[in-house]
Coordinates of C-alpha atoms in Angstrom, one line a residue:
M3 CA -11.9 -25.6 15.2
E4 CA -10.8 -29.2 15.5
A5 CA -12.9 -29.6 18.7
I6 CA -16.0 -28.1 16.9
A7 CA -15.6 -30.5 13.9
I8 CA -15.1 -33.5 16.2
H9 CA -18.2 -32.7 18.3
R10 CA -20.4 -32.1 15.3
T11 CA -19.2 -35.3 13.5
A12 CA -19.6 -37.4 16.6
E13 CA -23.2 -36.1 17.0
H14 CA -23.9 -37.3 13.5
A15 CA -21.8 -40.4 13.4
N16 CA -23.8 -42.3 10.8
V17 CA -24.3 -39.3 8.4
E18 CA -22.0 -38.5 5.6
I19 CA -20.2 -35.1 6.0
P20 CA -22.0 -33.3 3.1
D21 CA -25.4 -34.5 4.5
I22 CA -24.9 -33.2 8.1
V23 CA -27.5 -30.7 9.1
P24 CA -26.0 -28.8 12.1
D25 CA -28.1 -28.6 15.2
R26 CA -29.0 -25.3 16.8
V27 CA -25.8 -25.2 18.7
A28 CA -23.5 -22.2 19.3
Y29 CA -19.8 -23.0 19.8
I30 CA -18.0 -20.5 22.0
I31 CA -14.3 -19.9 21.6
D32 CA -13.0 -18.5 24.8
Q33 CA -10.4 -16.1 23.4
L34 CA -8.6 -15.0 20.3
K35 CA -5.4 -13.1 20.5
N36 CA -4.1 -12.7 16.9
P37 CA -5.9 -11.1 13.9
K38 CA -4.9 -14.1 11.7
E39 CA -7.0 -16.3 14.0
V40 CA -10.0 -14.1 13.3
A41 CA -9.3 -14.1 9.6
L42 CA -9.1 -17.9 9.5
L43 CA -12.4 -18.3 11.3
R44 CA -14.1 -15.8 9.1
A45 CA -12.7 -17.5 6.0
V46 CA -14.0 -20.9 7.1
Y47 CA -17.3 -20.0 8.8
K48 CA -18.0 -16.7 7.0
N49 CA -21.3 -15.2 8.3
L50 CA -21.7 -18.0 10.8
F51 CA -18.9 -16.6 12.9
F52 CA -19.5 -13.7 15.2
M53 CA -16.8 -12.1 17.5
I54 CA -17.6 -10.3 20.7
G55 CA -15.0 -7.9 22.1
V56 CA -15.0 -7.8 25.9
L57 CA -13.6 -4.5 27.2
A58 CA -12.1 -3.7 30.6
S59 CA -9.9 -1.0 31.9
Y60 CA -6.2 -1.5 32.6
E61 CA -6.7 -1.6 36.3
G62 CA -9.7 -3.7 36.0
R63 CA -7.8 -6.3 34.1
K64 CA -5.1 -6.3 36.7
R65 CA -7.6 -7.0 39.4
N66 CA -9.3 -9.8 37.4
L67 CA -6.0 -11.6 37.0
K68 CA -5.6 -12.1 40.7
M69 CA -1.8 -12.2 40.7
S70 CA 1.0 -9.9 41.8
G71 CA 1.1 -6.5 40.1
E72 CA 4.4 -7.0 38.3
L73 CA 3.4 -10.5 37.0
A74 CA 0.0 -9.2 35.8
E75 CA 1.7 -6.3 34.0
R76 CA 4.1 -8.6 32.2
L77 CA 1.3 -10.9 31.2
M78 CA -0.9 -8.0 29.9
A79 CA 2.1 -6.5 28.0
R80 CA 2.7 -9.8 26.3
D81 CA -1.0 -10.2 25.5
R82 CA -1.2 -6.6 24.1
K83 CA 1.6 -7.0 21.6
E84 CA 4.4 -9.5 21.2
S85 CA 7.4 -8.8 18.9
D86 CA 6.5 -11.9 16.9
A87 CA 3.7 -11.0 14.4
N88 CA 2.4 -14.6 14.9
G89 CA 2.3 -14.2 18.7
Q90 CA -0.2 -12.5 20.8
Q91 CA -1.6 -9.3 19.3
L92 CA -4.6 -8.6 21.5
E93 CA -5.0 -4.9 20.6
K94 CA -5.0 -5.6 16.8
T95 CA -7.5 -8.5 17.4
L96 CA -10.0 -6.8 19.7
H97 CA -11.1 -4.0 17.4
Q98 CA -12.1 -6.5 14.7
A99 CA -15.1 -7.6 16.9
D100 CA -18.7 -7.5 15.6
F101 CA -20.0 -6.4 18.9
F102 CA -18.3 -4.7 21.9
I103 CA -19.4 -5.0 25.5
S104 CA -17.8 -3.7 28.7
N105 CA -16.7 -5.9 31.6
A106 CA -15.6 -2.8 33.6
H107 CA -18.7 -2.5 35.8
N108 CA -20.3 -5.0 38.2
N109 CA -23.7 -4.8 36.5
Y110 CA -24.5 -8.3 35.3
D111 CA -28.1 -7.3 34.4
S112 CA -26.9 -4.6 31.9
R113 CA -24.5 -7.1 30.3
A114 CA -27.2 -9.7 30.0
V115 CA -29.5 -7.1 28.3
A116 CA -26.7 -6.2 25.9
L117 CA -26.0 -9.8 25.0
R118 CA -29.6 -10.6 24.5
R119 CA -29.9 -7.6 22.1
F120 CA -26.9 -8.9 20.2
V121 CA -28.5 -12.4 19.8
G122 CA -31.7 -10.7 18.7
L123 CA -29.8 -8.7 16.1
I124 CA -28.2 -11.9 14.7
H125 CA -31.7 -13.5 14.4
G126 CA -33.3 -10.4 12.8
D127 CA -35.3 -8.9 15.7
N128 CA -37.4 -6.3 14.0
G129 CA -37.8 -4.2 17.2
L130 CA -34.1 -3.3 17.5
T131 CA -32.7 -0.1 16.2
P132 CA -29.3 1.6 16.7
T133 CA -28.4 3.3 19.9
P134 CA -27.2 6.9 19.8
K135 CA -23.6 5.6 20.4
E136 CA -23.9 3.2 17.5
R137 CA -25.2 6.0 15.3
G138 CA -22.3 8.2 16.3
M139 CA -19.7 5.6 15.6
F140 CA -21.2 4.6 12.3
A141 CA -21.1 8.2 11.2
A142 CA -17.4 8.3 12.2
F143 CA -16.7 5.1 10.4
T144 CA -18.4 6.2 7.1
A145 CA -16.6 9.5 7.3
G146 CA -13.2 7.6 7.5
L147 CA -14.0 5.9 4.2
R148 CA -13.4 9.2 2.5
S149 CA -9.8 9.2 3.4
A150 CA -7.0 8.3 0.9
C151 CA -4.2 8.7 3.5
L152 CA -1.4 6.3 2.9
S153 CA -1.0 5.5 6.6
R154 CA -4.5 4.6 7.7
Q155 CA -8.2 5.6 7.4
V156 CA -9.6 7.3 10.5
G157 CA -13.1 8.8 10.9
A158 CA -14.6 11.1 13.5
A159 CA -18.0 12.5 14.3
I160 CA -19.3 15.0 16.8
M161 CA -22.8 14.6 18.3
S162 CA -24.7 16.9 20.6
A163 CA -25.9 15.8 24.0
D164 CA -29.4 15.2 22.5
G165 CA -28.0 12.9 19.8
S166 CA -28.0 15.2 16.9
L167 CA -25.1 14.9 14.5
I168 CA -23.0 18.1 14.3
S169 CA -20.1 17.3 12.0
T170 CA -17.9 14.5 10.7
G171 CA -14.2 14.4 9.7
C172 CA -11.5 12.2 8.3
N173 CA -7.8 12.2 8.0
D174 CA -6.7 13.7 4.7
V175 CA -4.9 16.6 3.1
P176 CA -6.4 20.1 3.5
R177 CA -7.2 22.2 0.5
A178 CA -7.1 26.0 0.0
G179 CA -10.5 27.6 0.7
G180 CA -11.4 25.1 3.4
G181 CA -12.1 21.5 3.8
L182 CA -10.1 18.5 2.5
Y183 CA -9.3 17.2 -1.0
E184 CA -11.9 14.8 -2.4
A185 CA -12.1 12.8 -5.6
G186 CA -11.9 15.1 -8.6
S187 CA -9.7 16.5 -11.3
N188 CA -7.6 18.7 -8.9
D189 CA -6.8 15.9 -6.3
Q190 CA -3.5 16.9 -4.7
R191 CA -3.4 14.1 -2.1
C192 CA -0.2 12.2 -1.5
F193 CA -1.4 9.1 -3.3
F194 CA -2.0 11.0 -6.5
Q195 CA 0.6 13.8 -6.2
N196 CA 3.8 12.0 -5.8
G197 CA 3.0 8.5 -4.4
F198 CA 4.8 8.6 -1.1
C199 CA 4.1 9.4 2.6
H200 CA 5.7 12.7 3.6
N201 CA 5.8 11.6 7.2
D202 CA 7.9 8.5 6.4
H203 CA 10.0 10.6 4.0
H204 CA 11.0 13.1 6.7
K205 CA 11.6 10.3 9.3
D206 CA 14.0 8.7 6.9
A207 CA 15.7 12.0 6.5
L208 CA 16.1 12.2 10.3
K209 CA 17.6 8.7 10.2
Q210 CA 20.1 9.9 7.5
D211 CA 21.0 12.9 9.7
I212 CA 21.7 10.6 12.7
S213 CA 23.8 8.3 10.5
R214 CA 25.8 11.3 9.2
I215 CA 26.5 12.6 12.7
L216 CA 27.7 9.1 13.8
V217 CA 30.0 8.9 10.7
D218 CA 31.4 12.4 11.4
G219 CA 32.1 11.2 15.0
G220 CA 34.3 8.4 13.6
L221 CA 32.1 5.4 13.2
D222 CA 32.2 3.1 10.2
V223 CA 29.5 3.9 7.6
A224 CA 27.9 0.4 7.9
I225 CA 27.9 0.5 11.7
A226 CA 26.5 4.0 11.7
N227 CA 23.7 3.0 9.3
K228 CA 22.9 0.0 11.5
L229 CA 22.8 2.2 14.6
A230 CA 20.6 4.8 12.9
D231 CA 18.1 2.1 11.9
A232 CA 18.0 0.8 15.5
I233 CA 17.5 4.4 16.8
K234 CA 14.7 5.0 14.5
K235 CA 13.0 1.7 15.3
E236 CA 13.5 1.6 19.0
T237 CA 12.9 5.3 19.9
R238 CA 10.1 7.7 19.5
I239 CA 11.5 8.9 16.1
G240 CA 9.6 6.0 14.6
S241 CA 6.4 7.2 16.2
L242 CA 6.6 10.8 15.0
I243 CA 3.4 11.9 13.2
E244 CA 4.1 15.7 12.8
F245 CA 5.4 15.6 9.3
S246 CA 2.2 14.3 7.7
R247 CA 0.3 16.5 5.3
A248 CA -3.0 15.1 6.6
V249 CA -5.4 16.9 9.0
H250 CA -6.4 14.3 11.6
A251 CA -10.0 13.2 11.6
E252 CA -10.8 14.7 15.0
M253 CA -9.4 18.0 14.0
D254 CA -11.3 18.0 10.7
A255 CA -14.5 17.4 12.6
I256 CA -13.8 20.3 15.0
V257 CA -12.6 22.7 12.3
S258 CA -15.6 21.9 10.2
V259 CA -17.9 23.3 13.0
A260 CA -15.8 26.4 13.2
R261 CA -15.8 26.9 9.4
Q262 CA -19.5 26.5 9.1
G263 CA -20.4 28.4 12.3
T264 CA -23.7 26.6 12.6
A265 CA -23.2 24.8 15.9
K266 CA -20.9 24.6 19.0
V267 CA -18.8 21.7 20.3
A268 CA -18.7 22.7 23.9
G269 CA -20.5 19.9 25.8
A270 CA -20.6 17.6 22.8
I271 CA -19.6 14.0 22.4
M272 CA -17.0 12.8 19.9
F273 CA -16.8 9.4 18.2
T274 CA -13.6 8.3 16.6
T275 CA -12.6 5.0 15.0
T276 CA -9.1 5.3 16.5
Y277 CA -7.9 6.6 19.9
P278 CA -6.8 10.3 19.5
C279 CA -3.2 11.2 19.2
H280 CA -1.8 13.6 21.9
N281 CA -2.1 16.5 19.6
C282 CA -5.7 16.0 18.8
A283 CA -6.4 15.2 22.5
R284 CA -5.3 18.6 23.7
H285 CA -7.5 20.3 21.1
I286 CA -10.5 18.0 22.1
V287 CA -10.0 19.1 25.7
A288 CA -9.7 22.8 24.7
A289 CA -12.8 22.6 22.5
G290 CA -14.9 21.6 25.5
I291 CA -15.9 18.2 24.3
K292 CA -17.0 16.1 27.3
I293 CA -16.7 12.4 26.1
V294 CA -14.7 10.7 23.4
Y295 CA -15.7 7.1 22.3
F296 CA -13.1 5.2 20.3
I297 CA -12.6 1.6 19.0
E298 CA -9.0 1.0 17.9
P299 CA -6.2 1.8 20.3
Y300 CA -3.3 4.0 19.1
E301 CA -0.1 3.1 20.9
K302 CA 1.8 6.2 19.6
S303 CA -0.6 8.5 21.6
L304 CA 0.7 10.2 24.7
A305 CA -2.6 11.7 25.5
S306 CA -3.1 10.1 28.9
D307 CA 0.5 10.8 30.0
L308 CA 0.5 14.5 28.9
H309 CA -3.0 15.4 30.0
N310 CA -3.9 13.1 32.9
D311 CA -5.2 16.3 34.7
S312 CA -7.9 16.6 32.0
I313 CA -8.4 13.1 30.7
T314 CA -9.8 10.0 32.4
H315 CA -10.3 6.5 31.1
D316 CA -12.0 5.2 34.3
P317 CA -15.1 7.4 35.1
I318 CA -16.2 6.8 38.7
T319 CA -19.8 6.1 37.6
E320 CA -21.2 4.3 34.6
P321 CA -20.2 6.5 31.7
G322 CA -23.4 7.9 30.2
W323 CA -23.8 11.2 28.4
D324 CA -23.0 13.0 31.7
A325 CA -19.7 11.4 32.6
F326 CA -17.9 14.8 32.7
D327 CA -20.2 16.0 35.5
S328 CA -19.1 13.3 37.8
T329 CA -15.4 13.4 37.1
Q330 CA -14.7 17.0 35.8
K331 CA -12.4 15.3 33.2
V332 CA -12.9 14.4 29.6
A333 CA -13.7 10.7 29.5
F334 CA -12.0 8.7 26.7
I335 CA -14.0 5.5 26.7
Q336 CA -13.9 2.4 24.6
F337 CA -17.0 2.1 22.4
E338 CA -19.7 -0.4 23.3
G339 CA -22.3 -1.8 20.9
V340 CA -22.5 -3.0 17.3
S341 CA -19.3 -2.5 15.3
P342 CA -19.8 0.0 12.5
K343 CA -18.7 -2.6 10.1
K344 CA -21.8 -4.7 10.9
Y345 CA -24.1 -1.7 11.2
S346 CA -25.8 -2.0 7.8
E347 CA -26.2 -5.8 8.1
F348 CA -27.7 -5.7 11.5
F349 CA -30.0 -2.8 11.1
Q350 CA -31.2 -3.0 7.6
G351 CA -35.0 -3.6 7.8
T352 CA -36.7 -6.9 7.0
A353 CA -40.4 -7.5 6.7
R354 CA -41.8 -5.6 9.7
K355 CA -45.5 -6.2 9.2
D356 CA -47.7 -9.0 7.9
L357 CA -50.5 -8.7 5.2
S358 CA -52.9 -7.5 7.9
G359 CA -50.6 -4.6 9.0
K360 CA -49.6 -6.2 12.3
A361 CA -46.0 -5.9 13.4
V362 CA -43.9 -9.0 12.8
K363 CA -42.2 -9.5 16.1
H364 CA -39.1 -11.4 17.1
K365 CA -39.5 -15.2 16.8
P366 CA -37.0 -17.1 19.0
L367 CA -36.6 -19.8 16.4
A368 CA -36.3 -17.5 13.5
D369 CA -33.5 -17.8 10.9
K370 CA -30.4 -15.7 11.2
Q371 CA -30.4 -12.2 9.8
M372 CA -27.0 -12.7 8.2
N373 CA -26.6 -14.2 4.7
E374 CA -24.9 -17.6 4.5
F375 CA -22.6 -18.7 1.7
L376 CA -23.1 -22.0 -0.1
D377 CA -19.4 -23.0 0.4
D378 CA -19.1 -26.1 2.6
Y379 CA -17.5 -24.9 5.8
K380 CA -17.2 -28.5 6.9
E381 CA -14.8 -29.2 4.0
L382 CA -12.9 -26.1 4.8
E383 CA -12.6 -27.2 8.5
T384 CA -11.2 -30.5 7.4
R385 CA -8.6 -28.8 5.1
V386 CA -7.5 -26.4 7.8
I387 CA -7.2 -29.1 10.5
S388 CA -5.3 -31.4 8.1
R389 CA -2.9 -28.6 7.2
L390 CA -2.2 -27.6 10.8
H391 CA -1.6 -31.3 11.8
G392 CA 0.7 -31.7 8.8
L393 CA 2.8 -28.6 9.8
A394 CA 3.0 -30.0 13.4
K395 CA 3.7 -33.5 12.1
I396 CA 0.9 -34.9 14.2
P397 CA -1.7 -37.3 12.7
A398 CA -5.2 -35.8 12.5
P399 CA -7.8 -37.5 14.7
E400 CA -9.4 -40.5 12.9
I401 CA -12.9 -38.9 13.4
I402 CA -11.8 -36.2 11.0
P403 CA -12.1 -37.5 7.4
P404 CA -9.3 -36.6 4.9
P405 CA -10.1 -33.6 2.7
T406 CA -11.4 -34.3 -0.8
A407 CA -9.2 -33.6 -3.7
A408 CA -9.2 -30.0 -4.8

């Protein structure tokens, strides 16, 4: 941020900060590895900031690092999730992107096409509409908004091979007669029924059982409680999900098809906002679904460990709608395209014809499609830079003016 402010100020050395009209320049930040970095940039630049999530397989990232396997694995593990919340948290950062693109295949032309499309969407190219994958993931995302689960919102959608939407699902409490609870007078979901998560409640009960057994074995109560806390935190007890009342989004989508009896899921494609847990994964395989697209990783899932005979993350060929035919495994693939959170902004139509009825095509020098706020991001830059330099006890560069009084 400091480098951006310095460059822009230097380019307009004789112009007062409020009077600077930015050039048509795009500043590229090489990498972000903590969600707080993304939040800060969005707070300062708002709709001027766009984040691209670059995807690659585990093995592909190891190859790209060009270092010994052990060293590469340590580096990737640190990038993925450090114990310090302010450290590197790549997984939590990546899924906040506005646009996802794969770096897993050596097809530079396809990447160039995808990036040109993204730039066109930013500038309001009228000729661009959602891809089938983007439609599927948006359907999953909007389905997830129905959930009142205390743990997280997850959405899923099932689409036929020809791109027709079959069903959607979210994670929430089932109701007698079929389906899930929704807003209404008889809402028996956890948030409204008793106000606590049953999964957490039962995991705490397990911790109490462990503590009691340790005390019965002769340990001091305080030590037993401390050990029980550590066991819950550092073992798979803390990752247990089986005590939740909620049906998972993927299962809700599959069961909805069975309940309605109007379609089939064999050979279909599933979209889910979060990587499936191992319980959902086995049902996805059994249902005959061929491809699963996901956005957010789910570290509790053991799907790839338990079902590596049936699940692949690295299809041999470019994963299209026929990935199963080339691998004979269900492909769990990271989603590429416009984030569902940006779907409405990017694809909501603008004026598509002029007064004579002719199509209004893309103009390379057109204004951006995104709305801009009137808040002065240059003043926000100055405040952030001054604050960070103050915390580090390092004087801010002289080219950065002091912030105005609040």
